[in-house]
Amino acid sequence: MAWPDWFCGTETVRFSARERRVYTSLLMRAGIGAVAVHSLGDGGLSVVMRRRDLRRLRLLAAERGLPIPCSDTVGGLPRLLSFFRRRPGIPIGAVLAFGIWFVSTLFVWRVDVVCLDNAQGTAVRDHLDVGAVQTELAAAGIAQGLFLPGMDTRHLENRFLIGREDISWIAINRYGTVLSVEVRPSHAADRSEEPKLAEGEDGYLVGTNLVADADGRILSFSVRGGQPVVMAEEFVLRGQLLASGVYTSETGDNVAGRAHGEFMAETVRILETHVPLTTHSVQTTGKSRTAYTLCLFGKPLFSVKLPLVSRGEIVTFLETFFKNGEKSGIDGESCGIIADETISDASEWSFYLPDGLPLPVSLRKVTETDVIGIPQTLTEQEALLRANAVLDAEEAALGAARILSREETFVQEDGALVVTRYIFCVDNIAVEQEFLIKAEP
């Protein structure tokens, strides 16, 4: 069937074996064409005709006194229009769905904030709270529901950076109805390693000395911005001055600065941990509840909890009142006694269009499993193994240059095993200690 025939519409008529020869001759004499002709098993004929040609055939049949052929089926666009005329909800719903889809593409559905320094930075200062930035973006109007055709990204970026000291750079990129916001934090100049005095409060200048944080024998040292007051192979005590930020220069002038450096010494690091001999392990009771929540733009619409609350789990207000002193609560739908703690496992699924465009609709699943605490008594060997694991982690965090030897002692005190580890090592025992100098007027 050609496209013009489909738009104009076709009808199928059937002729019996007795009528076949008569109508075939009539069609040939009148020059009426057919779209398709099929022979039937009983000797009849099935003819697919255009609607205008069928009207002409009916007029000729009426003039000659022949039976008026009736159509069995109607094809093409008229049939489709007839179907929609009987079911008007389908085209109306399709138009509404297309309209909703088209209008929804004009607004922002999701805003993602990305900070590359969080993954690449190694210092604490390189970390930026993207959740707080997303909240501030929403306060500035860069959030779900932002009208995309009128959005000026450069204007939004400049307006957001005005008066901000924690963010140095921002870029807003659009991917369909999703905004990907890339930000970078700004860092103040770190002057902690400068030898000059830093400006403090109340007009004072801040300098630093180096003092020992442990007893030991000095092996080597390196000082910047100060003058050492101890020598190699000298024994020092904890809290003793190692390098002074106030000293007399070679020219005889009194100099104050910020002493930095390290003093490597043979020392003893003492680590201690307490391991309770009685612990509580968590075990599930086998009961769990699952809540399914349908969300639109991140806001919950309605929730369904499975399994449904049974009649035995529902308690009245008086029952709750009489059980005063027990752990009780209200879950928003019914009032019940909460006897044990629960572990929540949450997951969320988002919906996408066939081309990968995310929809603002998501399904959230939260599973709560009841758990109870079971007391467990540790033997001395088990407690010692746990203590050694903790001490090993603390020893690794020390970052000592070289470990010479170790000694351990343990004793039971107040239901706990106290383990003390003495680490003989070569380590930097110098720490900075600030001092204040009144600035000259």
Coordinates of C-alpha atoms in Angstrom, one line a residue:
M1 CA 0.0 0.0 0.0
A2 CA 1.4 3.4 -1.1
W3 CA 1.4 6.4 1.2
P4 CA -1.3 8.3 -0.7
D5 CA -3.5 5.2 -0.5
W6 CA -2.9 5.0 3.3
F7 CA -3.8 8.7 3.8
C8 CA -6.9 8.5 1.6
G9 CA -8.0 5.3 3.1
T10 CA -8.9 1.8 1.6
E11 CA -11.7 -0.7 2.0
T12 CA -11.8 -4.4 1.4
V13 CA -14.8 -6.0 -0.3
R14 CA -15.5 -9.7 -0.9
F15 CA -17.2 -11.2 -3.9
S16 CA -18.6 -14.7 -3.9
A17 CA -17.8 -17.2 -6.7
R18 CA -21.0 -16.3 -8.5
E19 CA -20.4 -12.6 -8.3
R20 CA -16.7 -12.7 -9.1
R21 CA -17.1 -12.8 -12.9
V22 CA -19.8 -10.1 -13.0
Y23 CA -17.9 -7.6 -10.8
T24 CA -14.6 -8.3 -12.5
S25 CA -16.1 -7.4 -15.9
L26 CA -17.7 -4.3 -14.4
L27 CA -14.4 -3.2 -12.9
M28 CA -12.6 -3.7 -16.2
R29 CA -15.3 -1.9 -18.3
A30 CA -15.4 1.1 -16.0
G31 CA -11.7 1.2 -15.7
I32 CA -11.7 1.1 -11.9
G33 CA -8.4 0.1 -10.4
A34 CA -7.7 -1.9 -7.3
V35 CA -4.9 -1.6 -4.7
A36 CA -4.7 -5.4 -4.2
V37 CA -6.6 -8.5 -5.4
H38 CA -6.6 -11.9 -3.6
S39 CA -8.3 -15.1 -4.6
L40 CA -10.2 -16.9 -1.8
G41 CA -10.3 -20.6 -1.2
D42 CA -14.0 -20.9 -2.0
G43 CA -13.5 -19.4 -5.4
G44 CA -14.4 -15.9 -4.3
L45 CA -12.4 -12.7 -4.7
S46 CA -11.1 -10.2 -2.1
V47 CA -10.4 -6.7 -3.5
V48 CA -8.7 -3.8 -1.7
M49 CA -10.0 -0.6 -3.2
R50 CA -9.7 3.1 -2.7
R51 CA -12.7 4.6 -1.0
R52 CA -13.5 6.8 -4.0
D53 CA -13.3 3.9 -6.4
L54 CA -15.5 1.8 -4.2
R55 CA -18.2 4.6 -4.2
R56 CA -18.0 4.6 -8.0
L57 CA -18.4 0.8 -8.1
R58 CA -21.5 1.0 -5.9
L59 CA -23.1 3.5 -8.1
L60 CA -22.5 1.3 -11.2
A61 CA -23.8 -1.7 -9.4
A62 CA -27.0 0.2 -8.3
E63 CA -27.6 1.3 -12.0
R64 CA -27.4 -2.3 -13.2
G65 CA -29.5 -3.8 -10.3
L66 CA -26.6 -5.7 -8.8
P67 CA -26.1 -6.3 -5.1
I68 CA -24.3 -3.4 -3.4
P69 CA -20.9 -4.6 -2.3
C70 CA -20.2 -4.1 1.4
S71 CA -16.8 -3.5 2.9
D72 CA -15.4 -6.0 5.3
T73 CA -12.5 -3.9 6.7
V74 CA -11.3 -0.3 6.5
G75 CA -7.6 0.5 6.3
G76 CA -5.4 3.5 6.4
L77 CA -5.7 6.8 8.2
P78 CA -9.6 6.8 8.3
R79 CA -9.5 3.6 10.3
L80 CA -7.0 5.1 12.7
L81 CA -9.1 8.2 13.1
S82 CA -12.2 6.1 13.7
F83 CA -10.3 4.1 16.4
F84 CA -9.3 7.4 18.1
R85 CA -12.8 8.7 17.8
R86 CA -14.1 5.8 19.8
R87 CA -11.3 6.2 22.4
P88 CA -10.6 10.0 22.7
G89 CA -8.5 9.5 25.8
I90 CA -5.6 8.0 23.8
P91 CA -4.9 11.1 21.6
I92 CA -5.6 13.5 24.4
G93 CA -3.3 11.6 26.7
A94 CA -0.6 11.5 24.0
V95 CA -0.9 15.2 23.5
L96 CA -0.7 15.9 27.2
A97 CA 2.3 13.6 27.7
F98 CA 4.1 15.3 24.8
G99 CA 3.3 18.7 26.3
I100 CA 4.5 17.7 29.7
W101 CA 7.7 16.2 28.3
F102 CA 8.3 19.3 26.2
V103 CA 7.7 21.7 29.1
S104 CA 9.8 19.6 31.5
T105 CA 12.9 20.0 29.2
L106 CA 12.7 23.7 29.8
F107 CA 13.7 23.4 33.5
V108 CA 16.6 22.0 35.5
W109 CA 16.0 18.6 37.0
R110 CA 19.3 18.1 38.9
V111 CA 22.3 20.0 40.0
D112 CA 25.6 18.1 40.6
V113 CA 28.5 19.8 42.3
V114 CA 32.0 18.5 41.6
C115 CA 35.2 19.6 43.3
L116 CA 38.3 18.0 41.7
D117 CA 40.5 19.1 44.6
N118 CA 38.6 16.7 46.9
A119 CA 40.1 13.8 45.0
Q120 CA 43.4 15.2 44.0
G121 CA 44.3 17.2 47.1
T122 CA 46.3 15.6 49.9
A123 CA 46.0 18.4 52.5
V124 CA 43.0 19.1 54.6
R125 CA 42.7 22.6 53.2
D126 CA 42.1 21.1 49.7
H127 CA 38.8 19.6 50.8
L128 CA 35.6 21.5 50.0
D129 CA 32.1 20.6 51.4
V130 CA 30.2 20.1 48.1
G131 CA 26.9 19.6 50.1
A132 CA 27.2 23.1 51.6
V133 CA 28.1 24.5 48.2
Q134 CA 25.0 22.9 46.7
T135 CA 22.9 24.4 49.5
E136 CA 24.4 27.9 48.8
L137 CA 23.8 27.4 45.0
A138 CA 20.1 26.7 45.8
A139 CA 19.9 29.8 47.9
A140 CA 21.3 31.8 44.9
G141 CA 18.6 30.3 42.6
I142 CA 20.8 27.7 40.9
A143 CA 18.7 24.6 41.8
Q144 CA 16.0 22.3 40.5
G145 CA 13.3 24.2 38.6
L146 CA 15.6 26.9 37.1
F147 CA 14.2 28.0 33.7
L148 CA 16.8 27.0 31.1
P149 CA 16.0 29.2 28.1
G150 CA 16.6 32.4 30.2
M151 CA 19.7 31.1 32.0
D152 CA 22.9 33.1 31.6
T153 CA 25.7 30.9 33.0
R154 CA 28.4 33.6 33.0
H155 CA 26.1 35.9 35.0
L156 CA 25.2 33.2 37.5
E157 CA 28.9 32.3 38.0
N158 CA 30.0 35.9 38.5
R159 CA 27.0 36.6 40.9
F160 CA 27.8 33.5 43.0
L161 CA 31.6 34.4 43.3
I162 CA 30.8 37.9 44.5
G163 CA 32.0 38.3 48.1
R164 CA 33.1 34.7 48.5
E165 CA 36.6 33.9 49.8
D166 CA 36.3 30.1 50.0
I167 CA 35.8 29.5 46.3
S168 CA 38.2 30.8 43.7
W169 CA 36.7 29.3 40.5
I170 CA 33.3 28.0 39.3
A171 CA 32.0 26.7 36.0
I172 CA 28.4 25.8 35.2
N173 CA 28.0 23.2 32.4
R174 CA 24.7 22.1 31.1
Y175 CA 24.0 18.5 30.0
G176 CA 20.3 18.4 28.9
T177 CA 18.3 19.2 32.0
V178 CA 21.3 18.5 34.4
L179 CA 23.7 21.2 35.6
S180 CA 27.2 20.1 36.4
V181 CA 28.9 22.7 38.6
E182 CA 32.7 22.5 39.0
V183 CA 34.2 24.5 41.8
R184 CA 37.7 25.0 43.2
P185 CA 38.5 26.2 46.7
S186 CA 40.7 29.2 47.4
H187 CA 43.7 28.9 49.7
A188 CA 45.2 31.6 51.8
A189 CA 48.9 31.9 51.7
D190 CA 50.5 29.6 54.2
R191 CA 53.1 31.6 56.1
S192 CA 53.8 29.0 58.8
E193 CA 57.2 28.1 57.2
E194 CA 58.3 31.8 56.8
P195 CA 61.2 32.8 59.2
K196 CA 59.6 36.2 59.8
L197 CA 57.3 36.8 62.7
A198 CA 53.6 36.4 62.0
E199 CA 51.1 39.1 63.0
G200 CA 48.9 38.0 66.0
E201 CA 46.1 39.5 68.0
D202 CA 46.2 42.6 70.2
G203 CA 49.3 44.0 68.4
Y204 CA 51.6 41.1 69.3
L205 CA 53.9 39.3 66.9
V206 CA 54.1 35.5 67.0
G207 CA 57.4 33.6 66.8
T208 CA 58.2 29.9 67.4
N209 CA 60.8 27.9 69.3
L210 CA 61.5 24.2 68.9
V211 CA 61.1 22.1 72.0
A212 CA 61.4 18.3 72.6
D213 CA 58.3 16.3 72.9
A214 CA 60.1 13.3 74.3
D215 CA 63.3 12.3 76.1
G216 CA 66.2 11.2 73.8
R217 CA 69.7 11.5 72.5
I218 CA 70.3 13.9 69.7
L219 CA 71.8 12.3 66.6
S220 CA 71.4 15.1 64.0
F221 CA 69.5 18.3 63.5
S222 CA 68.5 20.9 60.8
V223 CA 67.2 24.3 61.8
R224 CA 65.8 27.2 59.7
G225 CA 64.8 30.7 61.0
G226 CA 66.3 30.0 64.5
Q227 CA 69.4 29.0 66.4
P228 CA 70.0 25.5 68.0
V229 CA 70.8 25.5 71.7
V230 CA 71.7 21.8 71.9
M231 CA 74.4 19.7 70.1
A232 CA 74.6 16.2 68.6
E233 CA 75.1 13.3 71.1
E234 CA 73.5 15.4 73.8
F235 CA 70.7 14.0 76.0
V236 CA 67.6 16.1 76.3
L237 CA 64.4 15.8 78.3
R238 CA 60.8 16.3 77.3
G239 CA 59.9 20.0 77.1
Q240 CA 63.6 21.1 76.8
L241 CA 64.4 24.0 74.4
L242 CA 66.1 22.7 71.3
A243 CA 66.2 25.8 69.0
S244 CA 65.3 29.4 69.9
G245 CA 63.5 31.8 67.7
V246 CA 65.1 34.7 69.6
Y247 CA 68.9 34.8 69.3
T248 CA 71.9 37.2 68.7
S249 CA 73.1 37.4 65.1
E250 CA 76.6 37.5 64.0
T251 CA 76.5 41.3 63.9
G252 CA 75.4 41.4 67.5
D253 CA 71.8 42.3 66.9
N254 CA 68.9 40.6 68.7
V255 CA 66.8 38.7 66.1
A256 CA 63.3 37.2 66.6
G257 CA 61.8 34.8 64.1
R258 CA 60.1 31.5 63.5
A259 CA 62.3 28.5 64.1
H260 CA 61.6 25.5 61.9
G261 CA 63.4 22.2 61.5
E262 CA 63.9 18.7 62.9
F263 CA 66.0 17.1 65.6
M264 CA 66.5 13.3 65.0
A265 CA 67.1 11.5 68.2
E266 CA 67.1 8.1 69.8
T267 CA 63.9 8.1 71.8
V268 CA 61.1 6.0 73.3
R269 CA 57.5 6.3 72.1
I270 CA 54.9 4.9 74.5
L271 CA 51.6 3.7 73.1
E272 CA 48.7 2.4 75.2
T273 CA 45.3 1.0 74.5
H274 CA 42.4 -0.4 76.6
V275 CA 40.4 -3.4 75.3
P276 CA 37.2 -4.3 77.3
L277 CA 37.0 -8.0 78.1
T278 CA 33.2 -7.9 77.7
T279 CA 31.8 -6.7 74.4
H280 CA 28.5 -6.7 72.6
S281 CA 28.2 -8.2 69.2
V282 CA 25.3 -7.3 66.9
Q283 CA 23.1 -10.1 65.5
T284 CA 20.0 -9.8 63.3
T285 CA 16.7 -11.1 64.5
G286 CA 15.5 -12.1 61.0
K287 CA 12.8 -9.5 60.9
S288 CA 13.0 -6.7 58.4
R289 CA 10.7 -4.0 56.9
T290 CA 11.0 -2.4 53.5
A291 CA 9.7 1.0 52.6
Y292 CA 9.3 2.1 49.0
T293 CA 9.0 5.8 48.4
L294 CA 8.2 7.5 45.1
C295 CA 10.0 10.9 44.9
L296 CA 9.6 13.8 42.5
F297 CA 12.4 16.4 42.4
G298 CA 13.8 14.7 45.5
K299 CA 10.6 15.2 47.4
P300 CA 8.6 12.2 48.6
L301 CA 5.1 11.7 47.1
F302 CA 3.9 8.6 48.9
S303 CA 5.3 5.5 50.6
V304 CA 4.4 1.9 50.8
K305 CA 5.8 -0.3 53.6
L306 CA 6.1 -4.1 53.4
P307 CA 5.1 -6.2 55.1
L308 CA 2.0 -4.4 56.3
V309 CA 1.6 -3.8 60.0
S310 CA -0.3 -6.7 61.6
R311 CA -3.0 -6.3 64.2
G312 CA -0.8 -7.7 66.9
E313 CA 1.8 -5.0 66.3
I314 CA -0.6 -2.1 66.8
V315 CA -0.9 -0.8 70.3
T316 CA -3.2 1.8 71.8
F317 CA -2.3 5.0 73.5
L318 CA -3.0 3.4 76.9
E319 CA -0.8 0.5 76.2
T320 CA 2.0 2.9 75.3
F321 CA 1.3 4.9 78.5
F322 CA 1.4 1.8 80.7
K323 CA 4.7 0.8 79.2
N324 CA 6.3 4.1 80.3
G325 CA 10.0 3.7 80.8
E326 CA 10.4 1.3 77.8
K327 CA 11.8 2.6 74.6
S328 CA 8.8 3.6 72.5
G329 CA 8.1 5.8 69.5
I330 CA 5.8 6.7 66.6
D331 CA 6.6 5.8 63.1
G332 CA 4.2 8.3 61.5
E333 CA 1.5 5.7 60.6
S334 CA 1.0 3.7 63.8
C335 CA 2.1 3.8 67.4
G336 CA 4.3 0.9 68.5
I337 CA 6.9 -0.3 70.9
I338 CA 10.4 -0.3 69.6
A339 CA 12.2 -3.1 71.5
D340 CA 15.4 -3.4 69.5
E341 CA 17.7 -1.3 67.4
T342 CA 17.6 -1.5 63.6
I343 CA 20.1 -1.4 60.7
S344 CA 19.0 0.7 57.7
D345 CA 20.0 -0.1 54.2
A346 CA 18.9 2.6 51.7
S347 CA 19.1 2.6 47.9
E348 CA 17.5 4.8 45.2
W349 CA 16.8 4.2 41.5
S350 CA 16.4 7.0 39.0
F351 CA 14.3 6.8 35.8
Y352 CA 15.7 7.8 32.4
L353 CA 14.3 8.5 29.0
P354 CA 15.4 6.2 26.1
D355 CA 18.1 8.7 25.1
G356 CA 19.6 8.7 28.6
L357 CA 18.0 11.9 29.8
P358 CA 17.3 11.6 33.6
L359 CA 13.8 12.1 34.8
P360 CA 13.0 14.0 38.0
V361 CA 11.3 10.8 39.3
S362 CA 13.1 8.3 41.5
L363 CA 12.2 5.3 43.6
R364 CA 13.7 5.0 47.1
K365 CA 14.0 1.8 48.9
V366 CA 14.8 1.6 52.6
T367 CA 15.2 -1.7 54.4
E368 CA 15.3 -1.8 58.2
T369 CA 16.6 -5.0 59.8
D370 CA 16.0 -5.6 63.5
V371 CA 19.2 -6.4 65.5
I372 CA 20.0 -7.2 69.1
G373 CA 23.2 -7.0 71.1
I374 CA 24.6 -10.2 72.4
P375 CA 27.3 -9.9 75.2
Q376 CA 30.5 -11.6 74.4
T377 CA 33.4 -12.3 76.8
L378 CA 36.9 -12.2 75.4
T379 CA 39.8 -14.3 76.6
E380 CA 43.0 -12.7 77.4
Q381 CA 44.6 -13.9 74.2
E382 CA 41.7 -12.6 72.1
A383 CA 41.9 -9.2 73.8
L384 CA 45.6 -9.1 73.3
L385 CA 45.2 -9.7 69.6
R386 CA 42.8 -6.8 69.3
A387 CA 45.1 -4.6 71.3
N388 CA 48.0 -5.5 69.0
A389 CA 46.0 -4.6 65.9
V390 CA 45.2 -1.1 67.4
L391 CA 48.8 -0.6 68.5
D392 CA 50.2 -1.6 65.1
A393 CA 48.0 1.0 63.4
E394 CA 49.1 3.7 65.9
E395 CA 52.8 2.7 65.4
A396 CA 52.4 3.0 61.6
A397 CA 50.9 6.5 62.1
L398 CA 54.0 7.6 64.1
G399 CA 56.1 7.6 61.0
A400 CA 59.3 7.0 62.8
A401 CA 62.4 7.0 60.7
R402 CA 63.8 3.8 62.1
I403 CA 62.5 1.2 64.7
L404 CA 65.2 -0.1 67.0
S405 CA 63.2 -2.5 69.3
R406 CA 59.8 -3.0 71.0
E407 CA 58.7 -4.0 74.4
E408 CA 55.1 -4.7 75.6
T409 CA 53.4 -5.1 79.0
F410 CA 49.8 -5.8 79.8
V411 CA 47.6 -5.9 82.9
Q412 CA 43.9 -6.3 83.6
E413 CA 42.2 -3.2 85.2
D414 CA 38.5 -2.6 85.7
G415 CA 37.3 -5.3 83.3
A416 CA 39.7 -4.3 80.6
L417 CA 43.1 -5.4 79.3
V418 CA 45.6 -2.5 79.3
V419 CA 48.4 -3.0 76.9
T420 CA 51.4 -0.7 76.8
R421 CA 54.0 -0.8 74.0
Y422 CA 57.4 0.9 74.3
I423 CA 58.9 1.6 70.9
F424 CA 62.7 2.4 70.9
C425 CA 63.2 4.3 67.6
V426 CA 64.9 7.1 65.8
D427 CA 62.4 9.9 65.4
N428 CA 62.0 13.7 65.1
I429 CA 61.4 15.0 68.6
A430 CA 61.1 18.7 67.7
V431 CA 57.8 20.4 67.9
E432 CA 57.0 24.1 67.5
Q433 CA 56.1 26.3 70.5
E434 CA 54.8 29.8 69.9
F435 CA 55.9 32.9 71.8
L436 CA 54.6 36.5 71.7
I437 CA 56.6 39.8 71.2
K438 CA 55.1 43.2 71.6
A439 CA 55.3 45.0 68.4
E440 CA 57.1 48.4 68.3
P441 CA 54.8 51.4 68.0

